[in-house]
Short mmCIF file of C-alpha atoms and ligand atoms in Angstrom, two decimals:
data_model
loop_
_atom_site.label_atom_id
_atom_site.label_comp_id
_atom_site.label_asym_id
_atom_site.label_seq_id
_atom_site.Cartn_x
_atom_site.Cartn_y
_atom_site.Cartn_z
CA MET A 1 -23.51 242.69 125.29
CA PHE A 2 -20.99 243.20 122.52
CA GLU A 3 -19.11 240.17 123.84
CA TYR A 4 -21.79 238.06 122.13
CA LEU A 5 -20.69 239.30 118.73
CA SER A 6 -18.04 237.45 116.77
CA ALA A 7 -16.06 238.96 113.92
CA THR A 8 -17.80 238.92 110.57
CA LYS A 9 -16.26 238.30 107.15
CA THR A 10 -15.25 241.40 105.21
CA ASP A 11 -17.45 242.25 102.24
CA PRO A 12 -15.98 240.62 99.11
CA ILE A 13 -16.20 243.83 97.09
CA LEU A 14 -15.97 246.70 99.59
CA GLY A 15 -13.25 244.83 101.54
CA LEU A 16 -11.24 244.60 98.34
CA MET A 17 -11.76 248.32 97.72
CA ALA A 18 -10.31 249.10 101.17
CA ALA A 19 -7.36 246.73 100.61
CA TYR A 20 -6.61 248.39 97.28
CA ARG A 21 -6.67 251.85 98.86
CA ALA A 22 -4.28 250.71 101.59
CA ASP A 23 -1.81 249.24 99.07
CA THR A 24 1.05 251.69 98.57
CA ARG A 25 2.46 250.15 95.38
CA GLU A 26 2.44 252.73 92.63
CA HIS A 27 1.71 250.36 89.76
CA LYS A 28 -1.33 248.74 91.48
CA ILE A 29 -4.47 248.28 89.36
CA ASP A 30 -8.05 248.35 90.65
CA LEU A 31 -10.28 245.96 88.72
CA GLY A 32 -12.48 245.40 91.77
CA VAL A 33 -15.35 247.60 92.88
CA GLY A 34 -17.85 248.60 90.18
CA VAL A 35 -16.99 252.25 89.80
CA TYR A 36 -16.35 253.96 86.46
CA MET A 37 -12.83 255.25 85.90
CA ASP A 38 -11.62 257.32 82.97
CA ASP A 39 -8.40 256.76 81.05
CA ARG A 40 -6.43 258.42 83.87
CA GLY A 41 -7.89 255.96 86.35
CA PHE A 42 -10.01 258.70 87.87
CA THR A 43 -13.73 258.66 88.77
CA PRO A 44 -14.92 262.09 87.66
CA VAL A 45 -18.06 263.99 88.63
CA MET A 46 -20.07 264.10 85.39
CA LYS A 47 -20.26 267.54 83.81
CA ALA A 48 -24.08 267.62 83.88
CA ILE A 49 -23.96 266.80 87.60
CA LYS A 50 -21.51 269.65 88.26
CA ASP A 51 -23.66 272.06 86.27
CA ALA A 52 -26.81 270.92 88.08
CA GLU A 53 -25.03 271.27 91.43
CA ASN A 54 -24.06 274.84 90.61
CA ARG A 55 -27.69 275.64 89.83
CA LEU A 56 -28.89 273.87 92.96
CA VAL A 57 -26.55 275.86 95.19
CA LYS A 58 -27.95 279.03 93.67
CA PHE A 59 -31.65 278.20 93.78
CA GLU A 60 -32.17 275.76 96.64
CA ASN A 61 -33.92 277.73 99.36
CA THR A 62 -34.84 275.08 101.91
CA LYS A 63 -33.51 271.90 103.44
CA SER A 64 -36.84 271.04 105.01
CA TYR A 65 -38.11 267.44 104.90
CA GLN A 66 -39.25 266.23 101.52
CA GLY A 67 -41.50 263.31 102.45
CA ILE A 68 -41.23 259.54 102.61
CA ALA A 69 -41.39 259.01 98.83
CA GLY A 70 -38.69 261.60 98.16
CA ASP A 71 -38.84 264.10 95.30
CA PRO A 72 -42.01 263.63 93.18
CA GLU A 73 -40.28 265.09 90.09
CA PHE A 74 -37.40 262.64 90.43
CA ASN A 75 -39.90 259.79 90.69
CA GLN A 76 -41.70 260.88 87.51
CA HIS A 77 -38.44 261.24 85.59
CA MET A 78 -37.21 257.85 86.78
CA LEU A 79 -40.41 256.22 85.56
CA ALA A 80 -39.94 257.77 82.12
CA LEU A 81 -36.26 256.79 82.03
CA LEU A 82 -36.92 253.19 83.01
CA PHE A 83 -40.13 252.55 81.07
CA GLY A 84 -39.83 255.07 78.20
CA GLU A 85 -41.87 258.28 77.92
CA ASP A 86 -44.73 256.66 75.96
CA HIS A 87 -45.15 253.39 77.79
CA THR A 88 -48.88 252.68 78.23
CA VAL A 89 -48.32 251.58 81.79
CA LEU A 90 -47.36 255.14 82.77
CA ARG A 91 -50.92 256.29 82.07
CA SER A 92 -52.58 253.31 83.74
CA GLY A 93 -52.41 254.38 87.39
CA ARG A 94 -51.00 250.90 88.06
CA ILE A 95 -47.40 252.01 88.58
CA LYS A 96 -45.83 253.80 91.55
CA THR A 97 -42.25 254.82 92.28
CA LEU A 98 -40.49 255.88 95.45
CA GLN A 99 -37.09 257.49 95.63
CA ALA A 100 -34.76 255.23 97.65
CA PRO A 101 -31.28 255.43 99.20
CA GLY A 102 -29.37 253.93 96.26
CA GLY A 103 -30.01 250.65 94.50
CA SER A 104 -29.35 248.71 97.71
CA GLY A 105 -31.91 250.76 99.66
CA ALA A 106 -34.37 250.24 96.82
CA LEU A 107 -33.81 246.47 96.83
CA ARG A 108 -34.37 246.35 100.57
CA VAL A 109 -37.62 248.34 100.41
CA GLY A 110 -38.80 245.95 97.69
CA ALA A 111 -37.89 242.93 99.83
CA GLU A 112 -39.68 244.28 102.90
CA LEU A 113 -42.77 245.10 100.82
CA ILE A 114 -42.84 241.54 99.46
CA LEU A 115 -42.70 240.21 103.02
CA ARG A 116 -45.55 242.48 104.08
CA ALA A 117 -47.61 240.99 101.25
CA LYS A 118 -46.67 237.38 102.05
CA LYS A 119 -44.63 236.47 105.12
CA ASP A 120 -42.83 233.36 103.89
CA SER A 121 -42.08 234.63 100.36
CA ARG A 122 -39.31 233.04 98.37
CA ILE A 123 -37.05 234.77 95.85
CA TRP A 124 -35.13 232.95 93.11
CA VAL A 125 -31.73 234.43 92.33
CA GLY A 126 -29.45 233.50 89.43
CA THR A 127 -26.15 231.75 90.04
CA PRO A 128 -23.99 233.72 90.18
CA THR A 129 -25.41 237.07 91.15
CA TRP A 130 -24.12 240.29 92.75
CA PRO A 131 -22.67 239.02 96.07
CA ASN A 132 -24.73 241.46 98.13
CA HIS A 133 -28.07 240.29 96.69
CA ILE A 134 -28.28 237.29 98.99
CA PRO A 135 -27.40 239.02 102.32
CA LEU A 136 -29.50 242.03 101.38
CA LEU A 137 -32.65 240.14 100.34
CA GLY A 138 -32.14 237.12 102.59
CA GLY A 139 -31.31 239.43 105.50
CA ALA A 140 -34.72 241.04 105.09
CA GLY A 141 -36.24 237.61 105.62
CA LEU A 142 -36.91 236.37 102.09
CA ARG A 143 -36.25 232.69 101.54
CA ILE A 144 -33.61 232.27 98.84
CA ALA A 145 -33.71 229.73 96.01
CA GLU A 146 -31.39 229.60 93.01
CA TYR A 147 -31.67 229.15 89.28
CA PRO A 148 -28.62 228.50 87.08
CA TYR A 149 -27.55 231.58 85.11
CA TYR A 150 -23.97 231.50 83.85
CA ASP A 151 -21.97 228.54 82.71
CA ILE A 152 -18.29 229.09 83.57
CA ALA A 153 -17.17 226.40 81.12
CA THR A 154 -18.89 227.81 78.02
CA ARG A 155 -18.65 231.43 79.24
CA LYS A 156 -22.30 231.88 78.25
CA ILE A 157 -25.70 232.06 79.92
CA ASN A 158 -27.02 228.58 80.66
CA ILE A 159 -30.31 229.53 79.09
CA ASP A 160 -31.71 226.00 78.90
CA GLY A 161 -30.98 225.37 82.58
CA MET A 162 -32.35 228.75 83.54
CA LEU A 163 -35.62 228.34 81.63
CA GLN A 164 -36.07 224.80 82.84
CA THR A 165 -35.79 225.92 86.47
CA LEU A 166 -38.07 228.92 85.91
CA ARG A 167 -40.70 226.55 84.47
CA SER A 168 -40.84 224.94 87.91
CA VAL A 169 -41.16 228.16 89.98
CA PRO A 170 -44.49 228.16 91.81
CA ASP A 171 -47.20 230.78 91.60
CA GLY A 172 -46.51 233.79 93.83
CA ASP A 173 -42.73 233.29 94.12
CA ILE A 174 -40.42 236.14 93.14
CA VAL A 175 -37.65 235.86 90.50
CA LEU A 176 -34.75 238.30 90.62
CA LEU A 177 -33.43 239.35 87.19
CA HIS A 178 -30.71 241.81 86.18
CA GLY A 179 -32.10 244.51 83.87
CA CYS A 180 -28.86 244.80 81.88
CA CYS A 181 -25.06 244.60 82.22
CA HIS A 182 -25.27 241.51 84.40
CA ASN A 183 -23.21 241.82 87.58
CA PRO A 184 -20.86 239.90 87.86
CA THR A 185 -20.78 238.14 84.46
CA GLY A 186 -21.56 240.78 81.81
CA ALA A 187 -23.72 238.15 80.05
CA ASP A 188 -27.10 239.66 79.18
CA LEU A 189 -30.34 238.06 78.06
CA THR A 190 -31.35 238.55 74.42
CA HIS A 191 -34.73 240.08 73.59
CA ASP A 192 -36.09 236.63 72.68
CA GLU A 193 -34.91 235.28 76.02
CA TRP A 194 -36.62 238.13 77.88
CA ASP A 195 -39.81 237.39 75.94
CA GLU A 196 -39.60 233.70 76.79
CA ILE A 197 -39.14 234.48 80.52
CA THR A 198 -42.14 236.83 80.36
CA LYS A 199 -44.20 234.00 78.85
CA ILE A 200 -43.11 231.62 81.61
CA ALA A 201 -43.87 234.24 84.30
CA LEU A 202 -47.40 234.56 82.90
CA GLU A 203 -47.89 230.81 82.75
CA ARG A 204 -46.43 230.09 86.19
CA GLY A 205 -47.61 233.22 87.99
CA PHE A 206 -44.26 234.25 89.45
CA ILE A 207 -43.38 237.92 89.88
CA PRO A 208 -40.15 239.26 88.34
CA TYR A 209 -38.09 241.61 90.48
CA ILE A 210 -35.69 243.43 88.15
CA ASP A 211 -32.54 245.04 89.53
CA THR A 212 -31.21 247.61 87.09
CA ALA A 213 -28.07 249.47 88.12
CA TYR A 214 -26.34 250.03 84.78
CA GLN A 215 -28.92 251.47 82.38
CA GLY A 216 -27.01 253.18 79.57
CA LEU A 217 -23.72 251.40 80.17
CA GLY A 218 -24.49 248.38 77.99
CA VAL A 219 -25.98 249.18 74.59
CA GLY A 220 -27.93 252.40 75.24
CA LEU A 221 -30.55 253.90 77.55
CA ASP A 222 -33.51 252.43 75.67
CA ALA A 223 -31.97 249.13 74.60
CA ASP A 224 -30.82 248.43 78.15
CA ALA A 225 -34.41 248.76 79.39
CA TYR A 226 -35.90 246.21 76.97
CA GLY A 227 -36.63 243.61 79.64
CA ILE A 228 -38.32 246.08 81.99
CA ARG A 229 -40.42 247.62 79.25
CA SER A 230 -41.56 244.39 77.66
CA MET A 231 -42.39 242.72 80.98
CA ALA A 232 -44.39 245.78 82.06
CA ARG A 233 -46.48 245.47 78.88
CA SER A 234 -47.55 241.91 79.61
CA LEU A 235 -47.39 241.12 83.31
CA PRO A 236 -49.89 242.01 86.02
CA GLU A 237 -47.19 242.62 88.64
CA LEU A 238 -43.55 243.66 88.47
CA ILE A 239 -40.97 245.22 90.80
CA VAL A 240 -38.00 247.28 89.58
CA ALA A 241 -35.13 248.52 91.76
CA SER A 242 -32.89 251.05 90.07
CA SER A 243 -29.69 252.87 90.90
CA CYS A 244 -28.25 256.19 89.69
CA SER A 245 -24.82 255.36 91.12
CA LYS A 246 -23.23 254.32 87.84
CA ASN A 247 -25.12 256.08 85.04
CA PHE A 248 -25.07 259.44 86.86
CA GLY A 249 -21.81 258.78 88.74
CA LEU A 250 -23.62 259.51 92.02
CA TYR A 251 -22.22 256.59 94.02
CA ARG A 252 -21.84 258.27 97.41
CA GLU A 253 -25.07 260.26 97.13
CA ARG A 254 -27.17 257.08 97.44
CA THR A 255 -29.72 257.80 94.73
CA GLY A 256 -32.13 255.17 93.45
CA SER A 257 -35.76 254.24 93.07
CA ILE A 258 -38.12 251.36 93.70
CA THR A 259 -41.07 250.84 91.38
CA PHE A 260 -44.10 248.61 91.81
CA LEU A 261 -46.46 247.65 89.01
CA SER A 262 -49.78 246.36 90.37
CA GLU A 263 -52.70 244.68 88.69
CA THR A 264 -55.07 247.62 89.17
CA SER A 265 -54.74 251.28 90.12
CA ALA A 266 -56.60 250.63 93.38
CA LYS A 267 -54.04 247.98 94.33
CA ALA A 268 -51.22 250.33 93.32
CA GLU A 269 -52.41 252.86 95.92
CA ILE A 270 -52.31 250.21 98.64
CA VAL A 271 -48.85 249.02 97.54
CA VAL A 272 -47.33 252.51 97.58
CA GLY A 273 -48.83 253.18 101.01
CA GLN A 274 -47.28 250.00 102.36
CA ALA A 275 -43.94 250.77 100.68
CA MET A 276 -43.95 254.20 102.33
CA ALA A 277 -44.61 252.56 105.70
CA VAL A 278 -41.58 250.30 105.04
CA ALA A 279 -39.38 253.28 104.20
CA ARG A 280 -40.56 255.18 107.27
CA GLN A 281 -39.55 252.26 109.49
CA LEU A 282 -36.16 251.80 107.82
CA TYR A 283 -34.81 255.32 107.21
CA SER A 284 -37.79 257.69 107.23
CA MET A 285 -36.88 259.60 104.08
CA PRO A 286 -34.26 259.17 101.35
CA PRO A 287 -31.33 261.62 101.01
CA ALA A 288 -32.29 264.49 98.72
CA HIS A 289 -29.18 265.80 97.01
CA GLY A 290 -28.57 263.23 94.27
CA ALA A 291 -32.23 262.93 93.36
CA LEU A 292 -32.62 266.70 92.98
CA LEU A 293 -29.69 266.68 90.55
CA VAL A 294 -31.08 263.75 88.54
CA ALA A 295 -34.50 265.41 88.34
CA MET A 296 -32.91 268.65 87.18
CA ILE A 297 -30.83 266.90 84.50
CA LEU A 298 -33.67 264.77 83.15
CA GLY A 299 -36.00 267.77 83.06
CA ASP A 300 -33.66 270.18 81.25
CA THR A 301 -32.90 269.74 77.54
CA GLY A 302 -29.35 271.09 77.71
CA LEU A 303 -28.29 269.22 80.85
CA ARG A 304 -29.87 266.05 79.56
CA ARG A 305 -28.05 266.28 76.24
CA SER A 306 -24.75 266.78 78.08
CA TRP A 307 -25.45 263.82 80.40
CA GLU A 308 -26.43 261.50 77.55
CA GLN A 309 -23.31 262.47 75.61
CA GLU A 310 -21.03 261.78 78.58
CA LEU A 311 -22.82 258.52 79.30
CA ARG A 312 -22.24 257.50 75.66
CA GLU A 313 -18.53 258.25 76.10
CA VAL A 314 -18.44 256.16 79.29
CA ARG A 315 -20.11 253.26 77.49
CA GLU A 316 -17.83 253.52 74.48
CA ARG A 317 -14.73 253.62 76.64
CA ILE A 318 -15.81 250.46 78.43
CA ILE A 319 -16.50 248.72 75.11
CA SER A 320 -13.11 249.80 73.77
CA MET A 321 -11.37 248.42 76.88
CA ARG A 322 -13.18 245.10 76.32
CA CYS A 323 -11.80 244.98 72.77
CA LEU A 324 -8.31 246.11 73.82
CA LEU A 325 -7.97 243.49 76.55
CA THR A 326 -9.30 240.72 74.33
CA ASP A 327 -7.01 241.67 71.44
CA ARG A 328 -3.97 241.90 73.65
CA ILE A 329 -4.45 238.73 75.68
CA CYS A 330 -6.23 236.42 73.28
CA GLU A 331 -3.17 234.39 72.53
CA ASN A 332 -1.60 233.16 75.74
CA ASP A 333 0.56 230.23 76.79
CA ALA A 334 -2.16 228.74 78.98
CA GLY A 335 -4.62 228.74 76.11
CA VAL A 336 -7.27 230.48 78.25
CA ASP A 337 -10.03 231.86 76.01
CA PHE A 338 -10.87 235.50 76.68
CA ASN A 339 -13.06 236.12 73.63
CA HIS A 340 -16.25 236.29 75.70
CA ILE A 341 -15.01 239.58 77.19
CA ARG A 342 -15.32 241.35 73.83
CA ASP A 343 -19.00 240.43 73.41
CA GLN A 344 -20.29 240.91 76.95
CA ARG A 345 -21.89 244.12 78.21
CA GLY A 346 -21.45 246.66 80.98
CA MET A 347 -18.66 247.03 83.49
CA PHE A 348 -17.96 243.39 84.27
CA SER A 349 -16.84 240.03 82.94
CA PHE A 350 -15.37 236.97 84.54
CA LEU A 351 -11.72 236.54 83.68
CA GLY A 352 -12.02 232.81 84.33
CA ILE A 353 -8.57 232.20 85.87
CA ASN A 354 -7.99 230.07 88.96
CA ALA A 355 -7.76 231.16 92.61
CA SER A 356 -4.00 230.81 92.88
CA GLN A 357 -3.47 232.88 89.71
CA LEU A 358 -5.80 235.49 91.18
CA LYS A 359 -3.80 235.56 94.41
CA THR A 360 -0.52 235.93 92.54
CA LEU A 361 -1.95 238.83 90.58
CA ARG A 362 -2.81 240.61 93.81
CA ASP A 363 0.20 239.67 95.96
CA GLN A 364 2.95 239.95 93.39
CA PHE A 365 1.57 242.38 90.86
CA GLY A 366 -0.83 244.59 92.88
CA ILE A 367 -3.77 243.76 90.59
CA TYR A 368 -7.04 243.64 92.52
CA ILE A 369 -9.82 241.38 91.23
CA VAL A 370 -12.94 240.10 93.04
CA SER A 371 -12.59 236.42 94.06
CA SER A 372 -15.19 235.30 91.50
CA THR A 373 -12.62 236.61 88.92
CA ARG A 374 -14.98 239.46 88.06
CA ILE A 375 -13.04 242.33 86.54
CA ASN A 376 -14.16 245.93 86.13
CA MET A 377 -13.34 246.89 82.54
CA ALA A 378 -13.27 250.57 83.47
CA GLY A 379 -10.20 249.90 85.63
CA ILE A 380 -8.21 249.27 82.43
CA ASN A 381 -6.61 252.25 80.72
CA SER A 382 -3.91 253.15 78.21
CA GLY A 383 -1.44 253.65 81.05
CA ASN A 384 -1.87 250.21 82.66
CA ILE A 385 -2.80 247.86 79.80
CA ASP A 386 0.81 246.81 79.08
CA TYR A 387 1.49 246.01 82.73
CA LEU A 388 -1.85 244.23 83.07
CA VAL A 389 -1.27 242.07 80.00
CA SER A 390 2.32 241.20 80.94
CA SER A 391 1.22 240.32 84.49
CA LEU A 392 -1.61 238.15 83.16
CA ARG A 393 0.76 236.41 80.75
CA SER A 394 3.15 235.73 83.53
CA VAL A 395 0.52 234.09 85.79
CA LEU A 396 -0.98 232.17 82.86
CA LYS A 397 2.36 230.55 81.89
C1 LMR B 1 -20.15 246.47 92.67
O1 LMR B 1 -20.80 245.48 92.34
O2 LMR B 1 -18.91 246.48 92.67
C2 LMR B 1 -20.85 247.73 93.08
O3 LMR B 1 -22.22 247.59 92.87
C3 LMR B 1 -20.49 248.18 94.44
C4 LMR B 1 -21.10 247.36 95.53
O4 LMR B 1 -21.79 247.94 96.37
O5 LMR B 1 -20.88 246.15 95.59
#
């Protein structure tokens, strides 16, 4: 039967990661996959994670099944991290969280749950969005519609276009939003813009589905959750998929959560039951290791302090690389404006060069960038900035 299969396209991000790894040039630079790298170009295990792992090795006394919803302590801590310890919704009985296999697993559980609620559901995604959103959500069976998000020409959010489209979204549709550190553009909504979208969601009756994979990498743990927290205060229903890949550096451990806010506590019980049935059909139970570490860190004052400090350093390094690149490349022969990079948030920004310049950077200079021109700021460091800037200048001539 395999003869019926034809070759598929390689994933735009993970394919690039493999190509970079296979490249033997010493001076190559990885600005592709969204993974944090320190100034040596290395992706370290965070110190709090190492410390928690050491404790886990000592005290873990069983590997027995945990249950479909994963670790209950992890789920409680994730709720507090996402919504803030004192959020009224946490005491309402209206909110339920399940541990999920990474942000992608969380997104898929959310999509399947939506389809259980309403078979022909439609989700509106911003243009552009993370390239895997459409196959992941569309592959589950959701119909995809688009709203304009980023304007390449002005290098800003097309807020008028976005709001105008959202004002036409029908009751019961789903709208995908990025919680913070927009992937791929780095252009985040302001608080006023979040508030306006909340107002429109209330008026129109659509349900926001927030994907948050970079909490703490933009402005700070609380500031980066503004949209989630304010929407949860006003809206009857909300879905939040979250990932611990970036802010805990747990990429390969596949650690995330999916949260559903329902109109009443009785409905919340039904929703979580259905979400557990989805998980059981897809993967049965989420992997335990990463979630046990996150729960331990968030529940221990010392580990938490260490994690927050390291996360602050990660964030500050990314911001400093934004400033460094902008300062170094601002004046260039081609007159391309890179100032937006300084002001955007999180790991990514669009460089905004053309496809042939992008190809030259990869073929001639060994600099790997996603085809949308998304660059990972954390791939820049003091050892490669000169080479990066001279290569960019040479393709921009
Ligand atoms: C990215 O956007 O580079 C990361 O989220 C990795 C991925 O799975 O695409």
